[in-house]
Short mmCIF file of C-alpha atoms in Angstrom, two decimals:
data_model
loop_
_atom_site.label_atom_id
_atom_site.label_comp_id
_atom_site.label_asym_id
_atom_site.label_seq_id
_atom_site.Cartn_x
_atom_site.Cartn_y
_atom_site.Cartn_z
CA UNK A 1 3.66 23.75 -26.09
CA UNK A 2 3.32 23.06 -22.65
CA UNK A 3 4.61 20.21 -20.33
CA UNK A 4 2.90 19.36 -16.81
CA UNK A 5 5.22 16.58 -15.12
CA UNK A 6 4.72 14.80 -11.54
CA UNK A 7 8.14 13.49 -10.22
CA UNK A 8 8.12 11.20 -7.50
CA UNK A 9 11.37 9.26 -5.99
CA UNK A 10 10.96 6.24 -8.51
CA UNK A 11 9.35 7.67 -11.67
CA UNK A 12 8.54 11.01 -13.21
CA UNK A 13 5.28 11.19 -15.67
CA UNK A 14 4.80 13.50 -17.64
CA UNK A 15 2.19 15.13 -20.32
CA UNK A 16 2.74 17.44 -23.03
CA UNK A 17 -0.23 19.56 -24.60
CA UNK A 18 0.72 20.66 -27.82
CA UNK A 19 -0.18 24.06 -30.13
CA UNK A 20 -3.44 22.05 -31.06
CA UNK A 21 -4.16 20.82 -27.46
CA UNK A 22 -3.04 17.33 -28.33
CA UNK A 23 -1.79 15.19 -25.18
CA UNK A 24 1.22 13.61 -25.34
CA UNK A 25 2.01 10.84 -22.17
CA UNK A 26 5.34 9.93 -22.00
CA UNK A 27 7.61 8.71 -18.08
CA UNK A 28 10.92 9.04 -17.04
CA UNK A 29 13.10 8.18 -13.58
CA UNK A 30 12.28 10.12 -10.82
CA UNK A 31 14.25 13.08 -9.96
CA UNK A 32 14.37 13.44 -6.20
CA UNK A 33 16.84 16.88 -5.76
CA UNK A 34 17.85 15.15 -1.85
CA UNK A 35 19.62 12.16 -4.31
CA UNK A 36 20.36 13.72 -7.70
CA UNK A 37 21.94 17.23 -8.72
CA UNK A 38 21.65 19.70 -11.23
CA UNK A 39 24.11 17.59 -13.93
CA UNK A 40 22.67 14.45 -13.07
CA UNK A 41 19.02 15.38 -13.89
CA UNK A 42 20.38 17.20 -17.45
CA UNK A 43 21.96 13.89 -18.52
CA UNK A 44 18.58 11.39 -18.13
CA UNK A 45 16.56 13.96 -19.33
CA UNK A 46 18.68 14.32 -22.54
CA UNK A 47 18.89 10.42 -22.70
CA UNK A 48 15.34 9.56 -21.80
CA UNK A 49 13.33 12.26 -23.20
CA UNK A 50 11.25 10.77 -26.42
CA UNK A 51 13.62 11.86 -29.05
CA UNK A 52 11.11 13.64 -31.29
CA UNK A 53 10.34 15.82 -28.54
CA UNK A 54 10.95 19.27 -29.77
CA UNK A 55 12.59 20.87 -26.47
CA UNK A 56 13.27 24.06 -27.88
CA UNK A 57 9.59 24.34 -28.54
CA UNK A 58 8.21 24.01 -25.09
CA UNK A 59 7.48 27.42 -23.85
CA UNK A 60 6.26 26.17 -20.28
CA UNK A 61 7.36 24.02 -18.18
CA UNK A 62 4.74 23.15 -14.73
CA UNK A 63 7.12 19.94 -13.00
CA UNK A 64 5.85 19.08 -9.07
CA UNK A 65 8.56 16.66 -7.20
CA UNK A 66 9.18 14.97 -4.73
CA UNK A 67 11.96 16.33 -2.16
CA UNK A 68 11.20 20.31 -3.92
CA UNK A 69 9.97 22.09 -1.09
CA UNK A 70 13.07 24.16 0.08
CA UNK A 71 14.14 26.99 -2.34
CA UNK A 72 18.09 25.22 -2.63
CA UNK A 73 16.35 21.76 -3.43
CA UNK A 74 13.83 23.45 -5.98
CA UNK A 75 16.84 25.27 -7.69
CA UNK A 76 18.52 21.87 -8.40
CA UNK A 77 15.92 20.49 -10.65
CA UNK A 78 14.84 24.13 -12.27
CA UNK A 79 18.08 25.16 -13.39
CA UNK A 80 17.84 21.48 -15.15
CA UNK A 81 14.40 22.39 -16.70
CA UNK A 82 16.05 25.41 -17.79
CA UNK A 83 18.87 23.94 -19.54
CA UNK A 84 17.26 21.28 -21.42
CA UNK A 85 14.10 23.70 -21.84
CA UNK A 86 15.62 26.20 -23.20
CA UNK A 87 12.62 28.87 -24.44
CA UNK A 88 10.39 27.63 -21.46
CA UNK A 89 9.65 29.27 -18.36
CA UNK A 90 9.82 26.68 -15.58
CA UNK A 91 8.15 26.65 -12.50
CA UNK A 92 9.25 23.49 -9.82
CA UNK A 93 6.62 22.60 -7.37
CA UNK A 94 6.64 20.03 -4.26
CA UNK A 95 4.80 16.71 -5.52
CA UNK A 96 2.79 16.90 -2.10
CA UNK A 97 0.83 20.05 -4.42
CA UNK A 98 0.44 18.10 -7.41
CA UNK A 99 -1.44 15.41 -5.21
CA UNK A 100 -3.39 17.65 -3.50
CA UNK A 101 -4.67 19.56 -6.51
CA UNK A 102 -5.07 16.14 -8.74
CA UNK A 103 -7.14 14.95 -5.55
CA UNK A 104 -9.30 17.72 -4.57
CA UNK A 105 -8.74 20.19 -7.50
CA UNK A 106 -10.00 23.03 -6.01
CA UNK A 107 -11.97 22.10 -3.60
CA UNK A 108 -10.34 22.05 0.42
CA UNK A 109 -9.37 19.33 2.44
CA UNK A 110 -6.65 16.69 3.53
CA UNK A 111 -4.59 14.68 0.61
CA UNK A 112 -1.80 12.36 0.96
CA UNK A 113 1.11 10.60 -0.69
CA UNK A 114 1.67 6.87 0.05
CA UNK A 115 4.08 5.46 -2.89
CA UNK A 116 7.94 5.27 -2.68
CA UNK A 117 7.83 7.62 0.04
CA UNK A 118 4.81 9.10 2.06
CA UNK A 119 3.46 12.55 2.85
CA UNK A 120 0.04 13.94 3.79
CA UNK A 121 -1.10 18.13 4.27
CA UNK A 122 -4.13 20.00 4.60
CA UNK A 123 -4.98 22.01 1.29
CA UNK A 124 -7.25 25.22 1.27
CA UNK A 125 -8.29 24.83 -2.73
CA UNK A 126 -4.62 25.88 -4.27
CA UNK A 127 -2.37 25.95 -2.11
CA UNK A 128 -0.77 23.68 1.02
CA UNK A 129 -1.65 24.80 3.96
CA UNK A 130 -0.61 22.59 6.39
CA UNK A 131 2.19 19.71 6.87
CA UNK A 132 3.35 17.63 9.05
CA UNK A 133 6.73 16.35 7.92
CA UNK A 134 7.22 12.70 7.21
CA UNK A 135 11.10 13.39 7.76
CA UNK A 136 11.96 11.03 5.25
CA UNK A 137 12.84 6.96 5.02
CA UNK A 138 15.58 6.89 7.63
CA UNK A 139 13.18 8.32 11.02
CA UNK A 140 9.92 8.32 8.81
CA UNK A 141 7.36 7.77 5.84
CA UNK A 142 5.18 5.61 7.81
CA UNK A 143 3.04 3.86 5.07
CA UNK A 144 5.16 4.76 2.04
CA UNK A 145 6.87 1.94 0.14
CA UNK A 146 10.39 2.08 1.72
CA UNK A 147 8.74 2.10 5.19
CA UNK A 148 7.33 -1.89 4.29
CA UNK A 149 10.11 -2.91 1.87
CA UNK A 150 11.77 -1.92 5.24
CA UNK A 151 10.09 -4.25 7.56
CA UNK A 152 9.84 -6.88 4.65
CA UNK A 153 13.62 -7.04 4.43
CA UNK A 154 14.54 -6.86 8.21
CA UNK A 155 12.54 -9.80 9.03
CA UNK A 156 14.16 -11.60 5.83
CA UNK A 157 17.75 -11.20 7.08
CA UNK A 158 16.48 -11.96 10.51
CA UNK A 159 14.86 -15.04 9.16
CA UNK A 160 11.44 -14.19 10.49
CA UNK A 161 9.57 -14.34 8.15
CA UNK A 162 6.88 -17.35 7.50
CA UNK A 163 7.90 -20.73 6.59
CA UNK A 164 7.64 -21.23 2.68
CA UNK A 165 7.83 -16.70 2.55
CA UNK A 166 11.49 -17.15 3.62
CA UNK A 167 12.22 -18.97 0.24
CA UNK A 168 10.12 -17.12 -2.31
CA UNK A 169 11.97 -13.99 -1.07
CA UNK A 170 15.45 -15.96 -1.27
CA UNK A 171 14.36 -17.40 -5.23
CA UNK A 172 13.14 -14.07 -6.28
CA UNK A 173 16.01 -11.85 -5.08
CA UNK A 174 18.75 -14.03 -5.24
CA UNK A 175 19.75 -11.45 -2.57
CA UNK A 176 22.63 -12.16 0.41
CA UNK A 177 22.79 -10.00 3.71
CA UNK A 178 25.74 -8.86 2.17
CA UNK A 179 24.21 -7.43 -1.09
CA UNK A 180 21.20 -5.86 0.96
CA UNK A 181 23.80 -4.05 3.09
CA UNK A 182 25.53 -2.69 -0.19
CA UNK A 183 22.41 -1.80 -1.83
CA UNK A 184 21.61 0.30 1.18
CA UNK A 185 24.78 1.97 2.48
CA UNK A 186 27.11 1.91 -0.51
CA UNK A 187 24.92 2.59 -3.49
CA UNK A 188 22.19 5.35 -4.86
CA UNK A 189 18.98 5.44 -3.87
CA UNK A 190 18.41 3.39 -0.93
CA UNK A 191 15.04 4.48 -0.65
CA UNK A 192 13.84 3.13 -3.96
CA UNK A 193 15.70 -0.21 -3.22
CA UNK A 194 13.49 -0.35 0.03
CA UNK A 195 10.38 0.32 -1.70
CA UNK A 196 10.88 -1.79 -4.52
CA UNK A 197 10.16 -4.75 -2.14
CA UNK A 198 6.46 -3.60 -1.53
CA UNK A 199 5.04 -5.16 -4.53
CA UNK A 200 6.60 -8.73 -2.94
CA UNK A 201 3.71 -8.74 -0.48
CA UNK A 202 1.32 -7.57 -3.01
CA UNK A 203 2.48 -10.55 -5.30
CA UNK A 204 2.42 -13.10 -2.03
CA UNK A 205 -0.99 -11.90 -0.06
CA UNK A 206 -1.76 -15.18 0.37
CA UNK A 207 0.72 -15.03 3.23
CA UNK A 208 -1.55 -13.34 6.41
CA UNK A 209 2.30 -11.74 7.20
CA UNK A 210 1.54 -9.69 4.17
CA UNK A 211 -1.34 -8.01 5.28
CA UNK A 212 -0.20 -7.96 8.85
CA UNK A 213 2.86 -6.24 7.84
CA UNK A 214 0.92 -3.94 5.44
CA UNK A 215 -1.86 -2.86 7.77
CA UNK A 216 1.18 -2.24 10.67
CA UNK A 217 2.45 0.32 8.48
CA UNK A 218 -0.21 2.26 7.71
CA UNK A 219 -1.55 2.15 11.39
CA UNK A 220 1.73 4.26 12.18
CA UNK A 221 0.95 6.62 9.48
CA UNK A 222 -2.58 7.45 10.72
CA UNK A 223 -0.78 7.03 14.08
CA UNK A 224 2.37 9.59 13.46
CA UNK A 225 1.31 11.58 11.30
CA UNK A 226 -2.76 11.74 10.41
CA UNK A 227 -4.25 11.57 13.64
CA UNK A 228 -1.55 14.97 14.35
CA UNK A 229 -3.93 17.09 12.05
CA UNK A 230 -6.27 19.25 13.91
CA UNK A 231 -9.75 17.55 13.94
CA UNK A 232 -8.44 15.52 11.32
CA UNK A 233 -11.57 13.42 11.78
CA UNK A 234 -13.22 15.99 9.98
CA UNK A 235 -11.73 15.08 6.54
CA UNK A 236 -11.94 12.27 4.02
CA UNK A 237 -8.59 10.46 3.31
CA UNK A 238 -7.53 11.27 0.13
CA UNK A 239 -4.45 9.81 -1.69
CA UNK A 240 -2.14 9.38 -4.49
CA UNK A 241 0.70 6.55 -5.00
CA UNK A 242 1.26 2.76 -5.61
CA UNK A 243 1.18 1.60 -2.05
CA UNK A 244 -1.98 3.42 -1.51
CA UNK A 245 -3.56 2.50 -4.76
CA UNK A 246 -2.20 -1.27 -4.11
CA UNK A 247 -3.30 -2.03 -0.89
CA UNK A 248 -6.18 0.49 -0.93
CA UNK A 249 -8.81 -2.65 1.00
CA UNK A 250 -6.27 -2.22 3.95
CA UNK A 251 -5.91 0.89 3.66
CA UNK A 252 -9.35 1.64 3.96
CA UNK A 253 -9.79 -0.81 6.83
CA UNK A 254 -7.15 1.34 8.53
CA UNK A 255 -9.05 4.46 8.05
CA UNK A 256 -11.95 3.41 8.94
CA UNK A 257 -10.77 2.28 12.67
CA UNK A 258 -9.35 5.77 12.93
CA UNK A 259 -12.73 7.09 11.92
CA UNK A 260 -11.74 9.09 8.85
CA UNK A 261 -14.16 8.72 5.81
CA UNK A 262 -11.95 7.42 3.11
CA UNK A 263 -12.54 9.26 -0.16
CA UNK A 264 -10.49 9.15 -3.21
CA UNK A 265 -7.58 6.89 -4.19
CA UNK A 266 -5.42 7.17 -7.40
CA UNK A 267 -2.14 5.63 -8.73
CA UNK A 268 -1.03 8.13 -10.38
CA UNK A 269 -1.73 11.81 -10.52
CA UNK A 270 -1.09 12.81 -13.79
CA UNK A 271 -4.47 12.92 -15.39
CA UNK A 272 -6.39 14.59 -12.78
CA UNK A 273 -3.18 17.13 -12.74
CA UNK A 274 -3.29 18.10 -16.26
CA UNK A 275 -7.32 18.45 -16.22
CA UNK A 276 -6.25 21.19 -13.06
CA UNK A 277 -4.76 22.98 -15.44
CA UNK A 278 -5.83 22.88 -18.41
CA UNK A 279 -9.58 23.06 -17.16
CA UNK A 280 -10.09 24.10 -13.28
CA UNK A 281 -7.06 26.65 -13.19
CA UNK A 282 -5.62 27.19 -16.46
CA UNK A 283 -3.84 30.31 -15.35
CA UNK A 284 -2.00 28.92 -12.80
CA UNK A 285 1.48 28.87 -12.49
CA UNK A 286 3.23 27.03 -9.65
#
């Protein structure tokens, strides 16, 4: 049996193909390597796993995630493959693959990742060829999730957002300056907590702040990090996530006033992952 999983910061999904090449969809947390270690990882996947998964059955294991581009980072979530996978051979990828090769297969050109956090690359029809780095949700990730839950919740402790949006955010959260601050400096994950706000404007678009604050965001990622490729102009926008998936009219209005032909758009990757490998490039191993 073998497993093809695509982690990202929030939530991992994953898709085993059995003996008989049945497909089996199951998701998990994410499992960024930059916020969880090696024991960490072991004890969800051992608690979240679906229980008549047969682990000791899996003879390959193909898992792309996010923050697993430096060989210490990639280590941290293999050697938990390898302990709960015990007869598998493992291979760890960076998530910014998985999108480009569930986007354009095997085909060339520029993908991107807008969803907790944000990334974008230039892709040569297997491998990455090209990336800018997005350097992450403290200096970076223009677009992503955490860079408008970011905004969102600045202007909310500020009290500038619009009259009526001030107390929706207050009734749905329930959340004080003080809690905010917690969430972001004394617990896990601040990044998620950020991002988890997007969805508020996506609930409350009626608001013209939504959109405003939306569009703004993915202006500085075409801005920062897009417009940086060389004759980027020459490629189609292709991405993967929730925020891009979401908000994929603005997005394209975006695009378009950078004059970039906007091409394909998914929520997830998983599908169009598992059909690379099981169809375009079945023999290859991260």
């Amino acid at each position: 049996m073998v497993i093809i999983a695509d982690g990202g910061s929030t939530k991992t999904s994953w898709c085993l193909i059995t003996d008989s090449n049945t497909k089996v969809y199951f998701n998990t947390e994410g499992y960024n390597p930059y916020f969880s270690d090696t024991p960490t990882i072991i004890a969800s996947l051992q608690k979240n796993l679906p229980e008549n998964l047969r682990k000791d059955a899996v003879t390959e294991v193909n898992y792309y995630g996010a923050g697993c581009s430096a060989p210490e980072k990639i280590e941290i979530v293999a050697a938990a493959m390898r302990a709960v996978f015990t007869n598998a051979n493992v291979y760890v990828g960076h998530d910014l693959l998985a999108a480009a090769r569930a986007l354009l297969g095997v085909e060339p050109g520029f993908a991107a990742i807008l969803g907790t956090g944000a990334n974008t690359c230039l892709y040569d029809g297997k491998n990455v060829t090209l990336n800018i780095d997005s350097l992450g949700y403290f200096l970076g990730d223009e677009g992503s999730g955490s860079h408008i839950g970011k905004r969102l919740v600045r202007d909310y402790m500020r009290g500038y957002l619009p009259e009526g949006m001030q107390k929706i955010f207050k009734d749905t959260y329930e959340l004080t300056n003080e809690d905010i601050f917690d969430n972001l400096y004394n617990k896990p994950l601040p990044n998620r907590f950020l991002a988890s706000f997007s969805k508020f404007l996506y609930e409350n678009n009626n608001f013209s702040y939504s959109r405003e604050v939306v569009k703004e965001s993915f202006d500085a990622f075409f801005k920062n990090l897009v417009c940086h490729y060389p004759n980027y102009e020459q490629y189609s926008l292709n991405c993967v996530g929730s925020v891009a998936y979401n908000f994929r009219d603005v997005l394209e209005e975006v695009s378009n006033e950078h004059n970039m032909a906007f091409g394909k758009i998914i929520r997830s990757p998983i599908d169009d992952l598992v059909y690379y490998h099981s169809v375009l490039a079945p023999q290859t191993l991260i």
